[in-house]
mmCIF file of C-alpha atoms and ligand atoms in Angstrom:
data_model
loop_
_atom_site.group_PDB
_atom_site.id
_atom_site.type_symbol
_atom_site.label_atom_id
_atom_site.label_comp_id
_atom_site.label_asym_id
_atom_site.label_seq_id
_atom_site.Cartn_x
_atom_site.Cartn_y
_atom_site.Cartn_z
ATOM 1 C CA UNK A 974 -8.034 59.520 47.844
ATOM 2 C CA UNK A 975 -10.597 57.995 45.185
ATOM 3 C CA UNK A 976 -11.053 54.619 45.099
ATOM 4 C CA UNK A 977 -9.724 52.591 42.003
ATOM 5 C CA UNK A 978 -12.788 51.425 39.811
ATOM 6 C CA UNK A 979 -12.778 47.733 39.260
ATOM 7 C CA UNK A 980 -11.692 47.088 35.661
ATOM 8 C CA UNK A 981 -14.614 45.130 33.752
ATOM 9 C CA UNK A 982 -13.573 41.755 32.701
ATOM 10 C CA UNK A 983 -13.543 40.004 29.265
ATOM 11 C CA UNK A 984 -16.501 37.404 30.600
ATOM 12 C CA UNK A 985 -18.280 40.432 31.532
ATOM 13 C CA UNK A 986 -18.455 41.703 27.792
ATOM 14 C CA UNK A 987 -19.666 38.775 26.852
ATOM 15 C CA UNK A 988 -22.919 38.450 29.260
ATOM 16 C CA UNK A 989 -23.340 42.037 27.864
ATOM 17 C CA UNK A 990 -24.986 40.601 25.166
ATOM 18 C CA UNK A 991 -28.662 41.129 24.772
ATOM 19 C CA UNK A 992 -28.549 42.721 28.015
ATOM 20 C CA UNK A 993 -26.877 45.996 27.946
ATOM 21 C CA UNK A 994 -25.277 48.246 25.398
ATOM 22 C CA UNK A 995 -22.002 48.535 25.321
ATOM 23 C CA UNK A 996 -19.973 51.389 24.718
ATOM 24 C CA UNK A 997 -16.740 51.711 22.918
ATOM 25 C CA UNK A 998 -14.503 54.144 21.634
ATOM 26 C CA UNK A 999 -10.875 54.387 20.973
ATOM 27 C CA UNK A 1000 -7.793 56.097 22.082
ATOM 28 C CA UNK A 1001 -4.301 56.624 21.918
ATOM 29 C CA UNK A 1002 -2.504 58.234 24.553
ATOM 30 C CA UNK A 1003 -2.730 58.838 28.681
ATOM 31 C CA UNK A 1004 -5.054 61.865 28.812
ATOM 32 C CA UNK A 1005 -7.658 60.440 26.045
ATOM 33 C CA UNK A 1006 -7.444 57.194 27.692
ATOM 34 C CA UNK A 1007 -8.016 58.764 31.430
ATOM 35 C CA UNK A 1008 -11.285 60.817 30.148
ATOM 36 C CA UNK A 1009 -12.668 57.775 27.959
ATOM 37 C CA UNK A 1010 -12.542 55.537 31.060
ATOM 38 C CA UNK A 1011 -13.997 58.421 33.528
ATOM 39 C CA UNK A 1012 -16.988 59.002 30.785
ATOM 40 C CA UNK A 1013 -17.674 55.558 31.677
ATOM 41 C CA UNK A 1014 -16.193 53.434 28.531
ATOM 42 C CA UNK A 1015 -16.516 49.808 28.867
ATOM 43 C CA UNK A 1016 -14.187 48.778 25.974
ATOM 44 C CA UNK A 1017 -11.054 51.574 25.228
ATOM 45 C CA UNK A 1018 -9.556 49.990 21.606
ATOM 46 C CA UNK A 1019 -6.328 51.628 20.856
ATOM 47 C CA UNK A 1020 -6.563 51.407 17.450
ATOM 48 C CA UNK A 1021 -4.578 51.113 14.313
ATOM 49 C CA UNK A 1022 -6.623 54.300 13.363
ATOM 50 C CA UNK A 1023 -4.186 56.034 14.849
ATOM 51 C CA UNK A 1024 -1.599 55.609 11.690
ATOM 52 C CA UNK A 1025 -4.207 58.400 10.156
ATOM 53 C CA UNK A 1026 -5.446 60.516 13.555
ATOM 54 C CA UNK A 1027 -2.607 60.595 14.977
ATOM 55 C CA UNK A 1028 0.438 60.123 12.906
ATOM 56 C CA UNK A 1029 -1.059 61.841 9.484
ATOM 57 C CA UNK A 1030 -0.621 58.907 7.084
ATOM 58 C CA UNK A 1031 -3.635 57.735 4.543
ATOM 59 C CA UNK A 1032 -4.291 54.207 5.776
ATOM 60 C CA UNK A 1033 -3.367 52.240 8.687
ATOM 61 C CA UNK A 1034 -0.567 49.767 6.233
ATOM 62 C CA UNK A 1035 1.966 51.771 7.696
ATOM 63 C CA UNK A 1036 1.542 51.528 11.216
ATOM 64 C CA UNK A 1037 3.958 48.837 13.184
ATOM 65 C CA UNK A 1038 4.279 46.655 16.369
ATOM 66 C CA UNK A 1039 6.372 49.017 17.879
ATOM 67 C CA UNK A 1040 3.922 51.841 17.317
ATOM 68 C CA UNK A 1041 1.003 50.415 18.371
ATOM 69 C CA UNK A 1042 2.849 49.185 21.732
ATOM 70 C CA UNK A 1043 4.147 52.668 22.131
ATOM 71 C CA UNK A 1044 0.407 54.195 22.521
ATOM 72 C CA UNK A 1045 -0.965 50.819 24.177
ATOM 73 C CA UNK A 1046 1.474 51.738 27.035
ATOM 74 C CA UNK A 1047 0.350 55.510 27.516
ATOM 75 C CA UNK A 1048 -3.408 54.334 27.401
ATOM 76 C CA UNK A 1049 -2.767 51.394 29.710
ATOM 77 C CA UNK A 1050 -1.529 53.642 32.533
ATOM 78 C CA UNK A 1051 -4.689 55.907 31.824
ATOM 79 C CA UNK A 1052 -7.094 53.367 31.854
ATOM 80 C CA UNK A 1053 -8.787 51.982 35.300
ATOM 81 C CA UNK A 1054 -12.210 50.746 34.506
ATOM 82 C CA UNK A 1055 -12.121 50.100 30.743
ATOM 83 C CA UNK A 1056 -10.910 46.790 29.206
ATOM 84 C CA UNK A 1057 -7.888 47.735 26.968
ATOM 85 C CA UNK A 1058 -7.806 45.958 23.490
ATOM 86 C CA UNK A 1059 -5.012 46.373 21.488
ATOM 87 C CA UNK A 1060 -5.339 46.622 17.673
ATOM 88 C CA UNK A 1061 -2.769 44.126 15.723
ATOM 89 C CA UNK A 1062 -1.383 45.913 13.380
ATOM 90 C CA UNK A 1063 -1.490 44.877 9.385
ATOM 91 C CA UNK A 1064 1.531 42.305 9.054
ATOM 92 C CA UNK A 1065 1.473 41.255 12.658
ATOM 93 C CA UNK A 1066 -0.330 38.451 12.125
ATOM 94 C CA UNK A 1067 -0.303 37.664 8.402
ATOM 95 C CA UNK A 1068 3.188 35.741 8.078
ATOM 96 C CA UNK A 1069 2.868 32.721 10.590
ATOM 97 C CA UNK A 1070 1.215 31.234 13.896
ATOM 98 C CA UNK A 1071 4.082 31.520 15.826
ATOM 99 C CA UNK A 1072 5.022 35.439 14.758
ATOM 100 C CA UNK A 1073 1.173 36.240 15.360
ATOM 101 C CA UNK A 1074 0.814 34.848 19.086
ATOM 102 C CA UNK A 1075 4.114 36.438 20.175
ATOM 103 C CA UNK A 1076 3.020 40.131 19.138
ATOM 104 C CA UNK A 1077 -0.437 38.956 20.689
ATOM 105 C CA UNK A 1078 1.780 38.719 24.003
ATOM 106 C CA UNK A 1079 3.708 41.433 23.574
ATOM 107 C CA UNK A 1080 0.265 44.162 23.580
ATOM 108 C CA UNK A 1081 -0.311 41.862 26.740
ATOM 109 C CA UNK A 1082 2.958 42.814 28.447
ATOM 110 C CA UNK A 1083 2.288 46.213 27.737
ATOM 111 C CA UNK A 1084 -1.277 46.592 29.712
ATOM 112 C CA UNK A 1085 -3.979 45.489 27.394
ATOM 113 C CA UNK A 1086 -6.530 43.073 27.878
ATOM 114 C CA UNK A 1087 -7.222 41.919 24.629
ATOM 115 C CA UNK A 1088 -6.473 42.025 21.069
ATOM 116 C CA UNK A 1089 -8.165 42.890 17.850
ATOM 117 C CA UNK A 1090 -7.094 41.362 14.576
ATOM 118 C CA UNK A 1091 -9.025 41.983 11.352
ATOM 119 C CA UNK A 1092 -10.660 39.070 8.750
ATOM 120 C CA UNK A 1093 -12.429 35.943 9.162
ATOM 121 C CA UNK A 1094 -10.801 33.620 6.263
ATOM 122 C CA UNK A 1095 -9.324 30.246 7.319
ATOM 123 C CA UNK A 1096 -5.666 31.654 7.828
ATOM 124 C CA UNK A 1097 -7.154 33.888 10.568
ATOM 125 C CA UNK A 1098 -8.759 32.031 12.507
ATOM 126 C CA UNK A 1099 -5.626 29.522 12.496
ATOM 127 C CA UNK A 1100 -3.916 32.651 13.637
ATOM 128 C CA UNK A 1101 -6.702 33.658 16.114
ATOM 129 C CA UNK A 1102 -6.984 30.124 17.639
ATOM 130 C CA UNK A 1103 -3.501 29.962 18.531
ATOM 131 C CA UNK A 1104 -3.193 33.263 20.127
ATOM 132 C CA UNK A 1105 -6.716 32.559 22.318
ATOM 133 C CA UNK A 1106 -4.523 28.831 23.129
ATOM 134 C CA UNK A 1107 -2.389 31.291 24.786
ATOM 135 C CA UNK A 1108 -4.596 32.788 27.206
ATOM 136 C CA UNK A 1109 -5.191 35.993 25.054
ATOM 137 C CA UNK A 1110 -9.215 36.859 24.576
ATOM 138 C CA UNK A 1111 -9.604 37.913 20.854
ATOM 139 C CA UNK A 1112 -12.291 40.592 19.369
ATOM 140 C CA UNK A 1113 -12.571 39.805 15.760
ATOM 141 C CA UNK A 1114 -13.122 42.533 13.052
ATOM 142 C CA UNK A 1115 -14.841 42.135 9.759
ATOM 143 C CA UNK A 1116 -16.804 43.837 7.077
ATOM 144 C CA UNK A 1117 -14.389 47.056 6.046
ATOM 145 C CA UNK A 1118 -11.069 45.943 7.464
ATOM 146 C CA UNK A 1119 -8.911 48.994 6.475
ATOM 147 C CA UNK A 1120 -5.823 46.735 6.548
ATOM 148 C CA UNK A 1121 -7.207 45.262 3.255
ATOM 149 C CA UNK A 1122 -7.652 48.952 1.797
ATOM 150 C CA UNK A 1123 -5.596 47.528 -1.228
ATOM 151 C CA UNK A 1124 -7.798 44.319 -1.876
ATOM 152 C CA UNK A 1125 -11.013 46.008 -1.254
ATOM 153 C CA UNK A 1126 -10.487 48.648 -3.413
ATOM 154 C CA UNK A 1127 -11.187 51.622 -1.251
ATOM 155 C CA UNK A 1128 -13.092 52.426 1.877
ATOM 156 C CA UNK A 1129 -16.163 51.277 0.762
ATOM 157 C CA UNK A 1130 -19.552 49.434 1.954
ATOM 158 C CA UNK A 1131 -19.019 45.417 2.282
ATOM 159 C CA UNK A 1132 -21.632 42.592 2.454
ATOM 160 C CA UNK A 1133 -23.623 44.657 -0.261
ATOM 161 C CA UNK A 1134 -24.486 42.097 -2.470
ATOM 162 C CA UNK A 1135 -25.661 38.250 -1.408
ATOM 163 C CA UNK A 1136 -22.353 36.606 -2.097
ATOM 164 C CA UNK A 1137 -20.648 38.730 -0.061
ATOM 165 C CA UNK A 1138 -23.397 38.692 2.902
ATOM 166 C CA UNK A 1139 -23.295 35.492 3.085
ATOM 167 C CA UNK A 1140 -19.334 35.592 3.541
ATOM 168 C CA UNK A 1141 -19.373 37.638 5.944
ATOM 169 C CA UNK A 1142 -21.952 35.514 8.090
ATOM 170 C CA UNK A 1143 -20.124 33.126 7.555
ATOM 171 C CA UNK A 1144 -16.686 34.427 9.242
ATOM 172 C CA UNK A 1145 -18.709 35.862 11.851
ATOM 173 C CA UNK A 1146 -19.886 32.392 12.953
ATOM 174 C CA UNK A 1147 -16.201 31.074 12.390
ATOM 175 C CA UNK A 1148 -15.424 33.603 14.562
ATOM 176 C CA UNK A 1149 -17.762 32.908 17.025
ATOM 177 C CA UNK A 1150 -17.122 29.287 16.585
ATOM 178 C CA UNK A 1151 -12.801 30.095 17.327
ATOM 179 C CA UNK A 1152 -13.659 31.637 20.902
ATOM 180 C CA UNK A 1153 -13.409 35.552 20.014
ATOM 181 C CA UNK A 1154 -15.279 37.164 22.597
ATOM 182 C CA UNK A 1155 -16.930 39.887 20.669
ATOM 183 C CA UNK A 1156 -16.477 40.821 16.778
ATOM 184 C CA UNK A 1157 -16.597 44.547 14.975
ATOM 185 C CA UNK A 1158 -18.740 45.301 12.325
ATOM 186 C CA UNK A 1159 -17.808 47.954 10.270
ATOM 187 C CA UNK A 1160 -19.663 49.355 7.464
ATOM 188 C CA UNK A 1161 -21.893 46.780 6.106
ATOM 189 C CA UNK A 1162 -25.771 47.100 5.821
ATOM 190 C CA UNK A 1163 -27.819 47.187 8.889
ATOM 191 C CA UNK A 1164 -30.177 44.733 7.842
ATOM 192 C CA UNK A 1165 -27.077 42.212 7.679
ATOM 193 C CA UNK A 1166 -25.614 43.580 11.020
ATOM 194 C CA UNK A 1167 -29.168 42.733 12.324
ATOM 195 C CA UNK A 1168 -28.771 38.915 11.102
ATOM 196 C CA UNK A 1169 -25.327 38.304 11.843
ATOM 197 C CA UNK A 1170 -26.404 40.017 15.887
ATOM 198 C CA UNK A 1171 -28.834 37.565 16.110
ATOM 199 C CA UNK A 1172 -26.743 34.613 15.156
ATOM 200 C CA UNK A 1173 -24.014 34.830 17.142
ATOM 201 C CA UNK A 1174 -23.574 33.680 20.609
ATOM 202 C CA UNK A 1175 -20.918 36.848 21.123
ATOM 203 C CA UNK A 1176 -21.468 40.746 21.290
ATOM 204 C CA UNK A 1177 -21.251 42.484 17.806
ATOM 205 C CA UNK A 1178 -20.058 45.943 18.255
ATOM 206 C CA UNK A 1179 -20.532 48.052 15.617
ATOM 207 C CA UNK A 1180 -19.037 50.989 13.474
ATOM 208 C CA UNK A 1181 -21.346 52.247 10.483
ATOM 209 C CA UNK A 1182 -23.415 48.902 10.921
ATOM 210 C CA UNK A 1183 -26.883 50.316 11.970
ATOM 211 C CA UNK A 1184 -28.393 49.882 15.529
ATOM 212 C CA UNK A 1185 -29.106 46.413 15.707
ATOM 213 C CA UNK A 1186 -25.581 46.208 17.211
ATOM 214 C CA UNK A 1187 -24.730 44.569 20.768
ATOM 215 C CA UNK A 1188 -22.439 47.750 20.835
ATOM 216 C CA UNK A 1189 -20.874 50.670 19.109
ATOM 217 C CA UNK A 1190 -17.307 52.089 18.555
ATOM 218 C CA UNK A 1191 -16.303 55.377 17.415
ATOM 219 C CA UNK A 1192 -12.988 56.975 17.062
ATOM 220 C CA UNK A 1193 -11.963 59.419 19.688
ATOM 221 C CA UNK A 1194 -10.569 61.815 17.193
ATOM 222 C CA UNK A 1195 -13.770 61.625 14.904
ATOM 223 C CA UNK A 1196 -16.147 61.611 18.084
ATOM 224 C CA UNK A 1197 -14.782 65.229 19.641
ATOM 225 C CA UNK A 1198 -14.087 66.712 15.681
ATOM 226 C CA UNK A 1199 -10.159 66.771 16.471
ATOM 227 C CA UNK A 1200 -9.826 65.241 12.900
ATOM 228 C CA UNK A 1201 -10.289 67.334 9.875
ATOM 229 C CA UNK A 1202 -9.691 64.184 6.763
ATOM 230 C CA UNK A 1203 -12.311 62.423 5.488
ATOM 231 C CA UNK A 1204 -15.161 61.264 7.617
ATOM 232 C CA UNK A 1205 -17.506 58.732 6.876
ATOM 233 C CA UNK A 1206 -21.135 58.971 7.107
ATOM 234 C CA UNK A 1207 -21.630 56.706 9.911
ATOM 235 C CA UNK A 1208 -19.660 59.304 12.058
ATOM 236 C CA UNK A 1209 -21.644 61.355 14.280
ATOM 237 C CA UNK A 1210 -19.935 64.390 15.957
ATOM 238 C CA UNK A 1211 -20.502 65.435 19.269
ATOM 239 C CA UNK A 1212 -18.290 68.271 19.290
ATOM 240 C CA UNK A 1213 -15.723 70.588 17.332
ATOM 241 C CA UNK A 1214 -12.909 69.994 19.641
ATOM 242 C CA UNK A 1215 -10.224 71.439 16.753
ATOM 243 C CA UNK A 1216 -11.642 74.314 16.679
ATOM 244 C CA UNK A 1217 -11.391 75.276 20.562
ATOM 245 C CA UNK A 1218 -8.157 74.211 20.536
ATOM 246 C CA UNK A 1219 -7.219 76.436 17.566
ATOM 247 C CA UNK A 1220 -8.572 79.444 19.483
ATOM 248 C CA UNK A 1221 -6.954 78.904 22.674
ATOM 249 C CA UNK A 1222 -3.543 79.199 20.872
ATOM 250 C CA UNK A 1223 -4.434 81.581 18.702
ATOM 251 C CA UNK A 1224 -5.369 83.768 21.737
ATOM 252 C CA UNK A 1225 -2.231 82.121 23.584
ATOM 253 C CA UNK A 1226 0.182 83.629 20.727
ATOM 254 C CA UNK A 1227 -1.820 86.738 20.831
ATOM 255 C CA UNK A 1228 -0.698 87.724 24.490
ATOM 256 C CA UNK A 1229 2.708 86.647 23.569
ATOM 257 C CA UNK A 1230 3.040 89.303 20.591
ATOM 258 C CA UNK A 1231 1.334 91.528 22.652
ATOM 259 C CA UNK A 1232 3.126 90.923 25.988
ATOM 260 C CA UNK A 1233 0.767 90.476 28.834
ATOM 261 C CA UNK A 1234 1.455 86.726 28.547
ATOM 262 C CA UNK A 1235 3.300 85.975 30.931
ATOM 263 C CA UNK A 1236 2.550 88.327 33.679
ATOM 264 C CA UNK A 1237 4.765 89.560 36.134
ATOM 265 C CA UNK A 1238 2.869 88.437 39.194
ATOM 266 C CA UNK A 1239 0.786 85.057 38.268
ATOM 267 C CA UNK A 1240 2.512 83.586 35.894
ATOM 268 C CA UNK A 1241 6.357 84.420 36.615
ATOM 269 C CA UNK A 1242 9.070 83.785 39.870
ATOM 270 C CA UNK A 1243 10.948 86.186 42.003
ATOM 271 C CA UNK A 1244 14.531 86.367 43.354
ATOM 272 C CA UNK A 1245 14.299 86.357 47.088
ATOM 273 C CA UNK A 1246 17.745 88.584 46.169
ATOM 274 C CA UNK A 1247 16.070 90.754 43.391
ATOM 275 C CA UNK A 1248 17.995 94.025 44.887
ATOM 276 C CA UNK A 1249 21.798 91.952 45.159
ATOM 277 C CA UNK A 1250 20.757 91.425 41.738
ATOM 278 C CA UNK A 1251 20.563 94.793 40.400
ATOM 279 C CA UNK A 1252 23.149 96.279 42.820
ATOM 280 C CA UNK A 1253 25.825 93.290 40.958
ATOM 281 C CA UNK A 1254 24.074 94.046 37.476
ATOM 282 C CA UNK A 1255 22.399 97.597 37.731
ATOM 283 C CA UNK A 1256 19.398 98.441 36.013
ATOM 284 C CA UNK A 1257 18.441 97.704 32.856
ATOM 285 C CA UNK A 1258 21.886 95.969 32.257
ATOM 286 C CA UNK A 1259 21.066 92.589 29.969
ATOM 287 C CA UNK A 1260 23.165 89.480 30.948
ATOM 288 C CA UNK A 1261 24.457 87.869 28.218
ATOM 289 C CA UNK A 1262 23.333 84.114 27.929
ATOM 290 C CA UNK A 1263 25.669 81.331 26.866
ATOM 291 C CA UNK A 1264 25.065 81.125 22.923
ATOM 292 C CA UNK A 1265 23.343 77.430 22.350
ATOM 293 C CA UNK A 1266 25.602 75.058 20.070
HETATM 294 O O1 KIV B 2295 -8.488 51.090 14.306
HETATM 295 C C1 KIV B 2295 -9.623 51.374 14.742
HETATM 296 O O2 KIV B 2295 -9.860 52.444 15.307
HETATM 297 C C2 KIV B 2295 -10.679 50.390 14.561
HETATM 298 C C3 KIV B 2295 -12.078 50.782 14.927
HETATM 299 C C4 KIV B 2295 -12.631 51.730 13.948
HETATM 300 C C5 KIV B 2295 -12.952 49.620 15.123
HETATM 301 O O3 KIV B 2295 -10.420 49.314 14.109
#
């Protein structure tokens, strides 16, 4: 039987830094969890992303607690070597300390390792330093945070201008400062990723933030071209995964209509009393089957 890979541990991230890349990518379910962690994952993040990969909505507003435990489970059982962070869904931490480190624990009692929450204004980090008090390591997330969609006006480049870089340093070092053990950049110039990388004491993983990162993160369904909605420029596709599946059932429907799916010997069962059968029946008699309600 194969041996159980040891599962890489929070503190192990963390000495990542300026050492080794590490690799990241998201998932949702059992089987995309079980082939992220055999191509050798270190972080599987099952992400919020999925309101629009998986469950065809615009934005990730719509996606609950409930959900995200739902897929957290199925990618818990299929992950062995991979730290699991959960992605806290938009409201699960906005409305108090208390409401935020109880959903924290709940993605806990489902399998994950971690959390991710999004921002890096005061309120967050009173939310993040409470759920950390209770034992819970904490990735941070800042630049494009698609749970502000609304206040950001769009999926759109952040830290562009100097205000806003400096902002953004600025919660990265608060978040540093809190405890999180690594922080996602997403979308924001490289040349800020860079700077922000070099002055924190954490691993910066990134997502459309240049190569300066300690890491990077795609999304599964972006990744393998499963998703056909809008992708951003800082995707890169390694393969058209949509389109082999297409085929296969397109070619699966084919030997339906034209009958040699299933066939007779392979892919069908035999009564060990075939002849009984049609000496009760006869030939070519049909049986009439019980009309569903
Ligand atoms: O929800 C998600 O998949 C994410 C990653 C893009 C970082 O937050």
């Amino acid at each position: 039987m194969a041996e159980t890979p040891k599962r890489i541990t929070v503190p192990a991230i963390r000495a990542m830094k300026g050492e080794k890349r590490i690799g990241m990518i998201t998932a949702y379910d059992y089987p995309s969890a079980k082939v992220a962690d055999a191509a050798g994952s270190d972080i599987i993040l099952v992400g919020d992303s999925l309101g629009m990969v998986v469950l065809g909505y615009a934005d990730t507003l719509s996606v609950t607690v409930d959900d995200m435990l739902h897929h957290t489970r199925a990618v818990a059982r299929g992950a062995a070597r991979a730290i699991v962070v959960g992605d806290m869904p938009y409201l699960s931490y906005h409305v108090s300390v208390e409401e935020s480190v109880r959903n924290a624990g709940r993605f806990i009692q489902t399998g994950a390792q971690a959390v991710k929450v999004e921002g890096g204004k005061a309120s967050r980090i009173r939310a993040i330093e409470a759920i950390l008090d209770a034992e819970i390591p904490v990735m941070g997330h800042i630049g494009l945070t698609p749970q502000s969609v609304n206040a950001l006006g769009g999926f759109k480049l952040q830290g562009k201008n100097l205000d806003d870089a400096r902002r953004l340093v600025d919660e990265a070092l608060a978040l540093d400062q809190a405890g999180c053990f690594s922080i996602v950049l997403e979308c924001v110039p490289s040349e800020l990723a860079a700077m922000i990388t070099e002055r924190v004491s954490i691993p910066t993983i990134g997502i459309g933030a240049g190569p300066s990162c300690d890491g990077q993160v795609l999304v599964f369904h972006d990744l393998l071209g499963i998703y056909d909605g809008h992708q951003a420029r800082f995707v890169r596709r390694y393969a058209n995964i949509a389109d082999d599946m297409r085929l296969a059932i397109e070619h699966y429907l084919n030997d339906v209509r034209n009958g040699s799916f299933p066939d007779d010997q392979k892919e069908s069962f035999h009564a060990a009393s075939a002849d009984d059968l049609r000496a009760l029946y006869g030939e070519g008699v049909v049986i009439e089957m019980p009309k569903a309600q």
